[in-house]
Amino acid sequence: MADKENKCSLIAGPMRGLCEEDARRRAGGDSSTGGGITDGASDNVRDFAESIIKKINALVAPKDAWAPKSADSALYEPFLWLGQHLAVAIFACVVVVCGLTAWQGAPRLRQMGASTGWTLAAVAGMATVPGAVMMLNKAVSTAFTAAFDSNEATLFKAILHDLQHGADKDVPLAKLLTVSALVVALAPATLVFITRNLGILAFVCMAPLVLASLARGGDTTAVKTWAMRLLGLMFCPFALLLVSPFVTLAHGSLVVDTVLLLAADALMLRMIFHGIPYFGPQIARGARTFVERRTDNRAAHAVVRAGAPDVYEQENTPHRRRTVNTPGRAVHQDRGVLLAAYGVRQPKRPGRFTAESAIARRREQTADSRSTARTAARRSRSAASPPAPGGSSTP
């Protein structure tokens, strides 16, 4: 015992207490705690991972947002005043125009009635936006927390379980990779926290200006675009739940859990900057190509072509295929939608075909021209050839 105490005296810091405690347990024959200092280190790793996971959850889906909670907030009140006066000004312009064109009769009366109703709805909706957004944010945070705490098949629960009962729980490298991935995941979580809060704040403050466009007569295009962008920001934490079906494939492997964690971070950041991923057209075109290559049945070809027809994508920048909108292009399109809701038409750049679409279209035009040339040549030969002898003649 003295030798062990002497050995522990050579250790400085908090590890000395663990060494002395382990020595006392070994001297007393207490084996109920298992491996002593080894199990203590394993528990410390799990506690550290659990603290990081709690911090990531708090950053990704916080209960409180930076957006104003009520319409009388000092930050939201100037935008509310501007939006209400803008809606009233638009309604006054509509009334003047309807009065000057009253000779048209019922259409102008219907327009003025629709503008009156939409103006009242817009002014009433402006005051309810902050409270509704705050309630929705709390609901999303509560649902996200409940989903991760109650379901054992979620990613973070699987990581905590595999740290104790995984197949590679005794491999130091696997634990190091998992803890390192959790530490690295703090950076995307912080970026998501800042982007979500700033984005929600901007969209809430912009709400009166967007809702004021309804006073023109009920054009809800700008309102729908604004609502979809706002909902995309608020529901982006649920991207972490999209990898839950793949958690069962890990089979208790910490390395696979680390890969899934990095994939979830990348998917969440993509949803922040590019919106919700939509792979439907790509999957449909892939299924059509698979069927066309595997069978020669015309009925099957007709079915897959009806389900996935040929579509030529329009693109402003040629020779570069684009599947999702970049942030700059998305902002440009949203600005165009908002200006169009107010009656201002934004000039559009001429669209061009992508390289792939231009090649496919050229091939089809070449095939059509060849078939047309063959048909014309066949008709000319049939017209120039003399009638067969002995044929019946018409009277």
mmCIF file of N, CA and C in Angstrom, residues 349-392:
data_model
loop_
_atom_site.group_PDB
_atom_site.id
_atom_site.type_symbol
_atom_site.label_atom_id
_atom_site.label_comp_id
_atom_site.label_asym_id
_atom_site.label_seq_id
_atom_site.Cartn_x
_atom_site.Cartn_y
_atom_site.Cartn_z
ATOM 1 N N ARG A 349 -33.171 38.317 -66.955
ATOM 2 C CA ARG A 349 -32.130 38.000 -67.917
ATOM 3 C C ARG A 349 -32.596 36.863 -68.820
ATOM 4 N N PRO A 350 -32.173 36.876 -70.086
ATOM 5 C CA PRO A 350 -32.622 35.797 -70.983
ATOM 6 C C PRO A 350 -32.064 34.460 -70.540
ATOM 7 N N GLY A 351 -32.934 33.470 -70.498
ATOM 8 C CA GLY A 351 -32.510 32.145 -70.079
ATOM 9 C C GLY A 351 -31.866 31.372 -71.216
ATOM 10 N N ARG A 352 -31.000 30.478 -70.876
ATOM 11 C CA ARG A 352 -30.322 29.620 -71.839
ATOM 12 C C ARG A 352 -30.413 28.180 -71.379
ATOM 13 N N PHE A 353 -30.248 27.290 -72.336
ATOM 14 C CA PHE A 353 -30.272 25.878 -72.005
ATOM 15 C C PHE A 353 -28.953 25.474 -71.358
ATOM 16 N N THR A 354 -29.046 24.494 -70.486
ATOM 17 C CA THR A 354 -27.809 23.904 -69.980
ATOM 18 C C THR A 354 -27.159 23.083 -71.083
ATOM 19 N N ALA A 355 -25.901 22.753 -70.868
ATOM 20 C CA ALA A 355 -25.172 22.004 -71.900
ATOM 21 C C ALA A 355 -25.818 20.651 -72.167
ATOM 22 N N GLU A 356 -26.242 19.949 -71.091
ATOM 23 C CA GLU A 356 -26.845 18.634 -71.260
ATOM 24 C C GLU A 356 -28.175 18.723 -72.005
ATOM 25 N N SER A 357 -28.986 19.726 -71.644
ATOM 26 C CA SER A 357 -30.283 19.868 -72.299
ATOM 27 C C SER A 357 -30.120 20.274 -73.761
ATOM 28 N N ALA A 358 -29.144 21.140 -74.061
ATOM 29 C CA ALA A 358 -28.917 21.558 -75.439
ATOM 30 C C ALA A 358 -28.469 20.377 -76.304
ATOM 31 N N ILE A 359 -27.595 19.525 -75.765
ATOM 32 C CA ILE A 359 -27.138 18.354 -76.519
ATOM 33 C C ILE A 359 -28.297 17.400 -76.786
ATOM 34 N N ALA A 360 -29.113 17.123 -75.759
ATOM 35 C CA ALA A 360 -30.247 16.220 -75.933
ATOM 36 C C ALA A 360 -31.252 16.778 -76.937
ATOM 37 N N ARG A 361 -31.486 18.077 -76.863
ATOM 38 C CA ARG A 361 -32.440 18.665 -77.800
ATOM 39 C C ARG A 361 -31.898 18.623 -79.226
ATOM 40 N N ARG A 362 -30.586 18.848 -79.396
ATOM 41 C CA ARG A 362 -29.989 18.799 -80.729
ATOM 42 C C ARG A 362 -30.074 17.398 -81.316
ATOM 43 N N ARG A 363 -29.847 16.387 -80.486
ATOM 44 C CA ARG A 363 -29.947 15.018 -80.971
ATOM 45 C C ARG A 363 -31.356 14.692 -81.423
ATOM 46 N N GLU A 364 -32.359 15.129 -80.649
ATOM 47 C CA GLU A 364 -33.740 14.862 -81.037
ATOM 48 C C GLU A 364 -34.107 15.597 -82.322
ATOM 49 N N GLN A 365 -33.614 16.856 -82.469
ATOM 50 C CA GLN A 365 -33.896 17.586 -83.697
ATOM 51 C C GLN A 365 -33.235 16.920 -84.894
ATOM 52 N N THR A 366 -31.999 16.400 -84.684
ATOM 53 C CA THR A 366 -31.324 15.696 -85.776
ATOM 54 C C THR A 366 -32.069 14.436 -86.159
ATOM 55 N N ALA A 367 -32.523 13.683 -85.153
ATOM 56 C CA ALA A 367 -33.285 12.466 -85.446
ATOM 57 C C ALA A 367 -34.593 12.794 -86.157
ATOM 58 N N ASP A 368 -35.260 13.872 -85.743
ATOM 59 C CA ASP A 368 -36.517 14.258 -86.395
ATOM 60 C C ASP A 368 -36.266 14.694 -87.835
ATOM 61 N N SER A 369 -35.187 15.450 -88.063
ATOM 62 C CA SER A 369 -34.888 15.901 -89.429
ATOM 63 C C SER A 369 -34.547 14.729 -90.330
ATOM 64 N N ARG A 370 -33.827 13.736 -89.804
ATOM 65 C CA ARG A 370 -33.506 12.557 -90.612
ATOM 66 C C ARG A 370 -34.759 11.766 -90.965
ATOM 67 N N SER A 371 -35.632 11.583 -89.963
ATOM 68 C CA SER A 371 -36.868 10.861 -90.260
ATOM 69 C C SER A 371 -37.735 11.625 -91.249
ATOM 70 N N THR A 372 -37.747 12.947 -91.143
ATOM 71 C CA THR A 372 -38.511 13.753 -92.098
ATOM 72 C C THR A 372 -37.928 13.639 -93.494
ATOM 73 N N ALA A 373 -36.585 13.646 -93.603
ATOM 74 C CA ALA A 373 -35.947 13.506 -94.910
ATOM 75 C C ALA A 373 -36.230 12.139 -95.521
ATOM 76 N N ARG A 374 -36.211 11.086 -94.692
ATOM 77 C CA ARG A 374 -36.510 9.754 -95.218
ATOM 78 C C ARG A 374 -37.951 9.680 -95.719
ATOM 79 N N THR A 375 -38.866 10.267 -94.943
ATOM 80 C CA THR A 375 -40.276 10.253 -95.358
ATOM 81 C C THR A 375 -40.480 11.009 -96.666
ATOM 82 N N ALA A 376 -39.819 12.167 -96.783
ATOM 83 C CA ALA A 376 -39.951 12.948 -98.021
ATOM 84 C C ALA A 376 -39.358 12.202 -99.209
ATOM 85 N N ALA A 377 -38.194 11.552 -99.003
ATOM 86 C CA ALA A 377 -37.586 10.789 -100.105
ATOM 87 C C ALA A 377 -38.453 9.611 -100.510
ATOM 88 N N ARG A 378 -39.061 8.952 -99.536
ATOM 89 C CA ARG A 378 -39.927 7.821 -99.845
ATOM 90 C C ARG A 378 -41.154 8.268 -100.634
ATOM 91 N N ARG A 379 -41.700 9.405 -100.263
ATOM 92 C CA ARG A 379 -42.866 9.920 -100.994
ATOM 93 C C ARG A 379 -42.497 10.330 -102.405
ATOM 94 N N SER A 380 -41.338 10.942 -102.566
ATOM 95 C CA SER A 380 -40.930 11.350 -103.918
ATOM 96 C C SER A 380 -40.674 10.141 -104.807
ATOM 97 N N ARG A 381 -40.073 9.092 -104.237
ATOM 98 C CA ARG A 381 -39.853 7.893 -105.046
ATOM 99 C C ARG A 381 -41.167 7.227 -105.427
ATOM 100 N N SER A 382 -42.100 7.177 -104.473
ATOM 101 C CA SER A 382 -43.397 6.552 -104.796
ATOM 102 C C SER A 382 -44.169 7.371 -105.816
ATOM 103 N N ALA A 383 -43.999 8.693 -105.793
ATOM 104 C CA ALA A 383 -44.700 9.529 -106.778
ATOM 105 C C ALA A 383 -44.058 9.434 -108.153
ATOM 106 N N ALA A 384 -42.727 9.276 -108.214
ATOM 107 C CA ALA A 384 -42.032 9.213 -109.501
ATOM 108 C C ALA A 384 -42.107 7.838 -110.136
ATOM 109 N N SER A 385 -42.306 6.793 -109.381
ATOM 110 C CA SER A 385 -42.340 5.440 -109.945
ATOM 111 C C SER A 385 -43.636 5.238 -110.729
ATOM 112 N N PRO A 386 -43.580 4.558 -111.922
ATOM 113 C CA PRO A 386 -44.799 4.302 -112.730
ATOM 114 C C PRO A 386 -45.678 3.275 -112.056
ATOM 115 N N PRO A 387 -46.964 3.285 -112.355
ATOM 116 C CA PRO A 387 -47.871 2.280 -111.757
ATOM 117 C C PRO A 387 -47.540 0.892 -112.250
ATOM 118 N N ALA A 388 -47.793 -0.098 -111.435
ATOM 119 C CA ALA A 388 -47.508 -1.479 -111.795
ATOM 120 C C ALA A 388 -48.412 -1.937 -112.922
ATOM 121 N N PRO A 389 -47.862 -2.724 -113.904
ATOM 122 C CA PRO A 389 -48.706 -3.190 -115.026
ATOM 123 C C PRO A 389 -49.776 -4.164 -114.561
ATOM 124 N N GLY A 390 -50.878 -4.096 -115.245
ATOM 125 C CA GLY A 390 -51.974 -5.004 -114.897
ATOM 126 C C GLY A 390 -52.780 -4.556 -113.742
ATOM 127 N N GLY A 391 -52.502 -3.380 -113.252
ATOM 128 C CA GLY A 391 -53.249 -2.905 -112.098
ATOM 129 C C GLY A 391 -54.644 -2.463 -112.522
ATOM 130 N N SER A 392 -55.518 -2.419 -111.618
ATOM 131 C CA SER A 392 -56.897 -1.981 -111.895
ATOM 132 C C SER A 392 -56.912 -0.488 -112.045
#
